[in-house]
Coordinates of C-alpha atoms in Angstrom, one line a residue:
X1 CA 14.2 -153.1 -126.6
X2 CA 15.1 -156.5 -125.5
X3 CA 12.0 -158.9 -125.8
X4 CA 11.6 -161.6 -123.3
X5 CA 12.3 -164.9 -125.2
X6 CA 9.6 -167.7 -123.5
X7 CA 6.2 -165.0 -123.5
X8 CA 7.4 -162.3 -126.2
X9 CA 6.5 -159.6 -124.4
X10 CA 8.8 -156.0 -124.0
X11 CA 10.7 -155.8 -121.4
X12 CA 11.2 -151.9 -121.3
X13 CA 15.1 -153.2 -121.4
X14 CA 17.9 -152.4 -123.3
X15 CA 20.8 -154.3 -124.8
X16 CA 23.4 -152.3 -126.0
X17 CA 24.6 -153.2 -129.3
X18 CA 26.3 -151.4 -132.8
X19 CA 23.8 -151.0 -135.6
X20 CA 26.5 -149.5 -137.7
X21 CA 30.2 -149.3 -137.9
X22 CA 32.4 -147.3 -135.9
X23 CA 33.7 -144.9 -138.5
X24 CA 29.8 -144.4 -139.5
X25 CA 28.8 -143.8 -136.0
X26 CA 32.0 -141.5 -135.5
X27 CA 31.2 -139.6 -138.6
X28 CA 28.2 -138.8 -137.1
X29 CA 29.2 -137.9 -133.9
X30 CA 32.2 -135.6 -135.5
X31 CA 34.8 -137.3 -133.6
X32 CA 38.0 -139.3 -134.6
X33 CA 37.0 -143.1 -134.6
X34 CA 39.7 -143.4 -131.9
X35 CA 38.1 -140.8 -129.4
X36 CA 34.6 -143.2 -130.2
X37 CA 36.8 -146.4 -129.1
X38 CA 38.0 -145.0 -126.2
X39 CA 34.7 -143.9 -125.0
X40 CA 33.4 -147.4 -125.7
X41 CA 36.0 -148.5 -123.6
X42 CA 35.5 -146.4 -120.8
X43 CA 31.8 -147.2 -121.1
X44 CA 32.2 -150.7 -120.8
X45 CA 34.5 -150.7 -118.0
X46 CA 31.8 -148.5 -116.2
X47 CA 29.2 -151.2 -117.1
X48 CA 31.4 -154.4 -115.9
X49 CA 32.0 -152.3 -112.4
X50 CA 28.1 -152.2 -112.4
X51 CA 27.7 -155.7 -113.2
X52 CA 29.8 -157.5 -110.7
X53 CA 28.0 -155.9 -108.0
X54 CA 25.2 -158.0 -108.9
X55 CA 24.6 -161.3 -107.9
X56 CA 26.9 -164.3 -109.8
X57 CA 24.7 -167.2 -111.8
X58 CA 25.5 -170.6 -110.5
X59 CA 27.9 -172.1 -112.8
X60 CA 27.9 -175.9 -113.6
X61 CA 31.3 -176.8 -113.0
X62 CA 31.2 -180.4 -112.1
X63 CA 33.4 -183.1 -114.1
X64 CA 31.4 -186.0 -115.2
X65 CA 32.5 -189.5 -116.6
X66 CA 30.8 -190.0 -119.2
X67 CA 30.9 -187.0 -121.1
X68 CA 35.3 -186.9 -120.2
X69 CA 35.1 -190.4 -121.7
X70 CA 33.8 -189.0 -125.0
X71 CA 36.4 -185.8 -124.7
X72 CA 39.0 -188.6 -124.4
X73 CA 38.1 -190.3 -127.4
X74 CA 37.7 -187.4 -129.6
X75 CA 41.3 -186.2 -128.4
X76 CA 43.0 -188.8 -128.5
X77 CA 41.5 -190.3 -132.5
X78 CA 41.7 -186.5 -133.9
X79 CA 45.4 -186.5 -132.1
X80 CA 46.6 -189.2 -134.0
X81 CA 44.7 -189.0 -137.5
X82 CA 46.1 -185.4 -137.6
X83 CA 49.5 -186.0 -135.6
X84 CA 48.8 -183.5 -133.1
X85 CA 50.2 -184.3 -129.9
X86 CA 48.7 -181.6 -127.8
X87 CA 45.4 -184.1 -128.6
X88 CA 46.6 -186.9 -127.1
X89 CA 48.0 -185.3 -123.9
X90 CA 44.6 -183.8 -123.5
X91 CA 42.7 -187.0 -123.4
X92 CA 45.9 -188.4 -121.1
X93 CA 45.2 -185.9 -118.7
X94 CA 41.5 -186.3 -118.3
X95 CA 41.8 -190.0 -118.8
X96 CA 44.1 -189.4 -115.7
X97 CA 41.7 -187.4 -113.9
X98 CA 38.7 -189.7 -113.7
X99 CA 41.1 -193.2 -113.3
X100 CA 42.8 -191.4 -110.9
X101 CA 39.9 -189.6 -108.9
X102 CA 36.1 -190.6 -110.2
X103 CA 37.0 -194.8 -109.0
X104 CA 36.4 -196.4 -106.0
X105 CA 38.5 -198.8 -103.9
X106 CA 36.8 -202.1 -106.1
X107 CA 37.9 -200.2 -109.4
X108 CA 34.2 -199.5 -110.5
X109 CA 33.3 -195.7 -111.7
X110 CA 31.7 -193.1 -110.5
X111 CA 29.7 -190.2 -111.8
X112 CA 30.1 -186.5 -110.8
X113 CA 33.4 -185.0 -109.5
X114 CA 32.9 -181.7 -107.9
X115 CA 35.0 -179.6 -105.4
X116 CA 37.1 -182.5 -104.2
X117 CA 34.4 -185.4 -104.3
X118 CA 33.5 -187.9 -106.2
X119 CA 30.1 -189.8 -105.6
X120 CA 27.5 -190.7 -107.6
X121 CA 27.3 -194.6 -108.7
X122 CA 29.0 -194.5 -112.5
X123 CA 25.7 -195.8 -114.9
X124 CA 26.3 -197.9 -118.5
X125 CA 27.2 -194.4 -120.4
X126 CA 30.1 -193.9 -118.2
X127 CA 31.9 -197.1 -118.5
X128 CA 30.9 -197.4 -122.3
X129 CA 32.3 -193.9 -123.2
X130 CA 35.4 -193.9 -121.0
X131 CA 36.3 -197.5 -122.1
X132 CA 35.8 -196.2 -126.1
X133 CA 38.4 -193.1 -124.7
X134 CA 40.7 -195.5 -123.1
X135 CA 41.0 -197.9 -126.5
X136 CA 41.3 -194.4 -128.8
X137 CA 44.4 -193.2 -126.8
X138 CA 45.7 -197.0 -126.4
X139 CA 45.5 -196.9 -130.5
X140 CA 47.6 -193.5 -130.1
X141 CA 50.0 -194.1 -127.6
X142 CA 50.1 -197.6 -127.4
X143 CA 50.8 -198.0 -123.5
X144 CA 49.6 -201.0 -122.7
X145 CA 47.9 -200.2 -119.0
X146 CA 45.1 -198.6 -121.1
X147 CA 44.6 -201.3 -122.5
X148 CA 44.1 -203.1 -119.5
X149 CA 41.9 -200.7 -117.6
X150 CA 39.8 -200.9 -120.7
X151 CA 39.4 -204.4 -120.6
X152 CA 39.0 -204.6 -116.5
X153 CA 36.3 -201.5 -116.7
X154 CA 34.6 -203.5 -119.6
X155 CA 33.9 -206.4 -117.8
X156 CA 32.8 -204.6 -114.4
X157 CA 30.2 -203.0 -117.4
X158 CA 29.1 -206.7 -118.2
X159 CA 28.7 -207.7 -114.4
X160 CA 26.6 -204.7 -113.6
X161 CA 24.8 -203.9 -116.3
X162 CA 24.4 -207.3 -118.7
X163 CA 20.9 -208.5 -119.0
X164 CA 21.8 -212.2 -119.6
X165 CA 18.3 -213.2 -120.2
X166 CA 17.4 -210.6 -123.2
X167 CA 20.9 -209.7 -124.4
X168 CA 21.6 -205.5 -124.1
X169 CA 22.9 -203.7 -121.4
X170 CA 20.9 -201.5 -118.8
X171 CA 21.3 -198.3 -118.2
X172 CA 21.6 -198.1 -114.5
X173 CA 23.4 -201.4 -112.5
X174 CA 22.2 -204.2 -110.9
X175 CA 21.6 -203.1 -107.2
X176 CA 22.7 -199.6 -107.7
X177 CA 19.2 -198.0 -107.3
X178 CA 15.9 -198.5 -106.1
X179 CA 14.0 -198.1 -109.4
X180 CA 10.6 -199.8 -110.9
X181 CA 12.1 -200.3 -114.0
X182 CA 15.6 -200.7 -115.2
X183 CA 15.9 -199.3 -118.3
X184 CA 17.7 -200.0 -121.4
X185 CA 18.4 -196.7 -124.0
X186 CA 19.6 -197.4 -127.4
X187 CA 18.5 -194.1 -129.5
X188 CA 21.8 -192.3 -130.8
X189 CA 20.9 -188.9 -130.4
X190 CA 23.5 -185.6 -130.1
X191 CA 25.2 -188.7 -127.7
X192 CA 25.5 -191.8 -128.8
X193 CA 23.8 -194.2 -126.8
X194 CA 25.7 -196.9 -123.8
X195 CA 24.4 -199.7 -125.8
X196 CA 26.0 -198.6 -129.0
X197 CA 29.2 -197.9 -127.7
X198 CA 29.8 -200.7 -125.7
X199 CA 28.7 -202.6 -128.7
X200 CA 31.9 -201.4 -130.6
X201 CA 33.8 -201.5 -127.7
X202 CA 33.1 -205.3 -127.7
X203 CA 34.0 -205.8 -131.2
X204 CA 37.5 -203.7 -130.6
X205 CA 38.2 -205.5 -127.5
X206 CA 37.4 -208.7 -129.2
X207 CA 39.8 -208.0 -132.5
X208 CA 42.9 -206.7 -130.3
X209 CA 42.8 -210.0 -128.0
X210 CA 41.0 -212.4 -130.1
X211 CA 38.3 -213.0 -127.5
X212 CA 35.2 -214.3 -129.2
X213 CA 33.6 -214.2 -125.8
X214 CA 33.5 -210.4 -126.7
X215 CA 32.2 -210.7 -130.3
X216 CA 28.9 -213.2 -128.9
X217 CA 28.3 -210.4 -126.2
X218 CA 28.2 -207.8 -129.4
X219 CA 26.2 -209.7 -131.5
X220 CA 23.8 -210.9 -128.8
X221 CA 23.2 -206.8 -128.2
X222 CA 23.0 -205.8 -131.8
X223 CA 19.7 -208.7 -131.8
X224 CA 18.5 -207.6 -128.4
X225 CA 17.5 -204.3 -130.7
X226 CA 17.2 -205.6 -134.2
X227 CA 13.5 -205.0 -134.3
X228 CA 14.1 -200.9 -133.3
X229 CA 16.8 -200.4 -135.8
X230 CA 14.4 -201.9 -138.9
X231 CA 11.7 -199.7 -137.9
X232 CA 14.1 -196.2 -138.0
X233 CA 17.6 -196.9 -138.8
X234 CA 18.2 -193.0 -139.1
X235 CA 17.4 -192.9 -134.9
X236 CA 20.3 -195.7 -134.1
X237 CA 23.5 -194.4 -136.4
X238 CA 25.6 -195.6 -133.6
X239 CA 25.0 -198.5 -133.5
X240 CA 25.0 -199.5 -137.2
X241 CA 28.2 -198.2 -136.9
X242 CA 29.0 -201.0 -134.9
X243 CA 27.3 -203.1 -136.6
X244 CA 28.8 -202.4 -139.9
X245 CA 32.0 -203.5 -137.9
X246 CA 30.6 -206.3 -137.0
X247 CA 29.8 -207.5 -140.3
X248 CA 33.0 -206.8 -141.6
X249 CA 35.6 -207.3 -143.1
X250 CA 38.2 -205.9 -140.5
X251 CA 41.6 -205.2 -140.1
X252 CA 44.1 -206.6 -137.5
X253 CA 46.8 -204.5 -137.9
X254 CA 50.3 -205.1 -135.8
X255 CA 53.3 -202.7 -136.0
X256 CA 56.4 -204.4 -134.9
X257 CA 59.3 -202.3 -133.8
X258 CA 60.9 -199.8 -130.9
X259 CA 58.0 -197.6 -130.5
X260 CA 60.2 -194.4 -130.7
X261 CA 62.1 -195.4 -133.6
X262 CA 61.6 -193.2 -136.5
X263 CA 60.8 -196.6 -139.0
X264 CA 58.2 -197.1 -136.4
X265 CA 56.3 -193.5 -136.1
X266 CA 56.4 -193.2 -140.0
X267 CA 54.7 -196.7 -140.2
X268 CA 52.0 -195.7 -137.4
X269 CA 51.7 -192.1 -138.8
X270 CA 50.7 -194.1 -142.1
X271 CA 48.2 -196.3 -140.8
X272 CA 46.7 -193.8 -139.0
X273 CA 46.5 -191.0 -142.1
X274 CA 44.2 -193.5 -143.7
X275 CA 40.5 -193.6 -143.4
X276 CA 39.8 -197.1 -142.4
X277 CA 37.5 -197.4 -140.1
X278 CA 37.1 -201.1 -139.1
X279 CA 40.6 -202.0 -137.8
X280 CA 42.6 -202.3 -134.8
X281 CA 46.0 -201.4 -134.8
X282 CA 48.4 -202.9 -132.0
X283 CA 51.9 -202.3 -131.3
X284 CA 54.4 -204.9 -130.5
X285 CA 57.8 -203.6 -128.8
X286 CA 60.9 -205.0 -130.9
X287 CA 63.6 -207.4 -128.6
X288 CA 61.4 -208.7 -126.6
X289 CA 60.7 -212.4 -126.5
X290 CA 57.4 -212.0 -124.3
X291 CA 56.3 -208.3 -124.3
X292 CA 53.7 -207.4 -122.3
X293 CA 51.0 -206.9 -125.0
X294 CA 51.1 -210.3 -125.8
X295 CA 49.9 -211.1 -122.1
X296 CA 46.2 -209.4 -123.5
X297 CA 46.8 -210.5 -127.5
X298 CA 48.9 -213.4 -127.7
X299 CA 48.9 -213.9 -131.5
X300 CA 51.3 -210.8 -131.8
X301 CA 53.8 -213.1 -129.9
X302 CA 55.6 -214.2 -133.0
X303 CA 55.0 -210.9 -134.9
X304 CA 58.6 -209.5 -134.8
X305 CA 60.7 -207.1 -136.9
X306 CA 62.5 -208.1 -140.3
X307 CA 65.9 -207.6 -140.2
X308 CA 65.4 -204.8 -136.9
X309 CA 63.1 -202.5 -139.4
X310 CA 59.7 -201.7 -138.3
X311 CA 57.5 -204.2 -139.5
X312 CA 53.4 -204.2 -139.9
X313 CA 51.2 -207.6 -140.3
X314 CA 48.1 -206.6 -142.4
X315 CA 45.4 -209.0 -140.9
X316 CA 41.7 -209.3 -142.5
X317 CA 39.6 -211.2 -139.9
X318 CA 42.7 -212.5 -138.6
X319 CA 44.0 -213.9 -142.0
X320 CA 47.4 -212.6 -142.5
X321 CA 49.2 -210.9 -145.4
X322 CA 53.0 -211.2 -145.5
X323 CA 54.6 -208.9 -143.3
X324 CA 56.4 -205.6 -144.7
X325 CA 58.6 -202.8 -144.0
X326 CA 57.1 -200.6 -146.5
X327 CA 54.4 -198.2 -145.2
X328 CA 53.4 -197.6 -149.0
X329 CA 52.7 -201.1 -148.6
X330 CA 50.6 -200.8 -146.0
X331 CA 48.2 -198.5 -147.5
X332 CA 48.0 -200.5 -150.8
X333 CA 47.1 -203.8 -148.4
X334 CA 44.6 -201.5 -146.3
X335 CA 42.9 -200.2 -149.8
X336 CA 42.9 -203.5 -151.9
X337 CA 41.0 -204.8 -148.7
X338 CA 38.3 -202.2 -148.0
X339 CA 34.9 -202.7 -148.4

């Protein structure tokens, strides 16, 4: 008898269910197992009949921003650690979907999608956990228009949400509602929190263009909830993460080549295999003189191939190693360096 979960009580119900195996239970009845399985079959087809004559649950089916930015991310980083390239199409297409249809005429987000309409005024997890999808699949496809809808969607975050006086970032905008309070959430729970993500968004964001403007915001957040973290570091994991990034050291990694060449997906496929967490990793296109990465990072300007082979610069805090063809190379550079 099924027991109702919230009081315990009996129900007087019944959920079907097999406390033994087929051939035990056919044994028992005296009939081949495959007459049993038929029966079964027909039983359940009698019961589904039954059931959609019922009424249908509501089902949640609305698309939200935040939680496609962190599908994005996950998608587009497992894509390209594990060379997978169903990944990455899969955080292209929802990164599509909410650029595309979750945006309003100004560029800034919104929430909810659902049946053809987006509403809903986008709050700090949105833009913080779609700009952390945009840089993943940047760093695994290397188009640079991600790059710059991560940087434009990152600063409409830090006009809406910055509190300049305190340092953090609110949860809801400036304007956006009528509350008492405006809010700002740090805990890293099952989600990670805005504030944490942004945080390492800031730090990324800083190392691919060299924008210490980014790297004050980050560190001016990290102090805004020092205090928290001391008392319980286990409740704000994010956000050491970022931290720990912060501190350093970190890698500025540039891959120099044609992006389709073979020399070239070997290097990337090599950087990416390795587990090293605090780096960026930027492509530069070969034979051209201003490519249009260097419009957003203009120190890979004169990072160009040796001899037309794809080439990587192996940065630490922007202090560069000399540049090699060798992928092997890479990884001993990446190891000898890591904390």
């Amino acid at each position: 008898n099924f027991i109702e979960p919230m009081e315990g009580s009996r129900t007087g119900q019944n959920i079907p269910h097999l406390k033994e195996s087929l051939e035990r239970i056919a044994t028992g009845l005296r009939i081949p197992v495959d007459r049993l399985r038929q029966r079964l079959e027909e039983s359940r087809g009698k019961l589904f009949e039954a059931r959609r004559e019922r009424a249908h649950p509501g089902k949640d089916d609305k698309v939200l921003t935040d939680w496609n930015g962190l599908m994005i991310a996950a998608m587009a980083k497992a894509g390209r650690v594990l060379d997978e390239p169903a990944y990455v199409e899969a955080a292209r297409g929802g990164a599509e979907f909410v650029l595309g249809r979750m945006r309003k005429e100004d560029g800034r987000l919104l929430h909810r999608y659902r049946e053809g309409e987006a509403g809903i005024e986008g709050n700090l997890d949105d833009y913080a956990f779609l700009v952390w999808g945009l840089i993943e699949l940047y760093e695994a496809e290397f188009e640079v228009g991600l790059l710059r809808t991560a940087l434009a969607l990152n600063g409409l975050m830090l006009a809406d949400f910055w509190d300049e006086k305190e340092g953090g970032l609110f949860f809801a905008a400036e304007g956006a509602e009528s509350l008492l309070v405006r809010q700002k959430q740090v805990y890293d729970g099952a989600v990670p929190s805005g504030n944490s993500v942004a945080m390492l968004n800031l730090l990324r964001l800083g190392r691919i263009t060299a924008n210490s403007d980014f790297e004050v915001k980050a560190d001016r957040l990290a102090r805004a909830f020092g205090s928290d973290v001391e008392r319980l570091p286990a409740a704000y994991t994010q956000l050491l993460v970022a931290i720990d990034f912060g501190i350093g050291p970190t890698f500025e990694l540039t891959v120099a080549g044609k992006k389709e060449a073979e020399d070239t997906q070997r290097m990337l496929r090599t950087v990416h295999s390795k587990f090293v967490p605090n780096k960026v990793v930027i492509h530069r296109p070969s034979g051209e003189d201003e490519p249009e990465i260097a419009r957003f990072a203009e120190f890979v300007k004169n990072q160009t191939t040796l001899d037309d082979h794809a080439t990587a610069y192996v940065c630490v805090n922007y202090a560069c190693q000399e540049p090699t063809t060798d992928p092997e190379r890479v990884v001993e550079l990446l190891e000898s360096r890591s904390p």
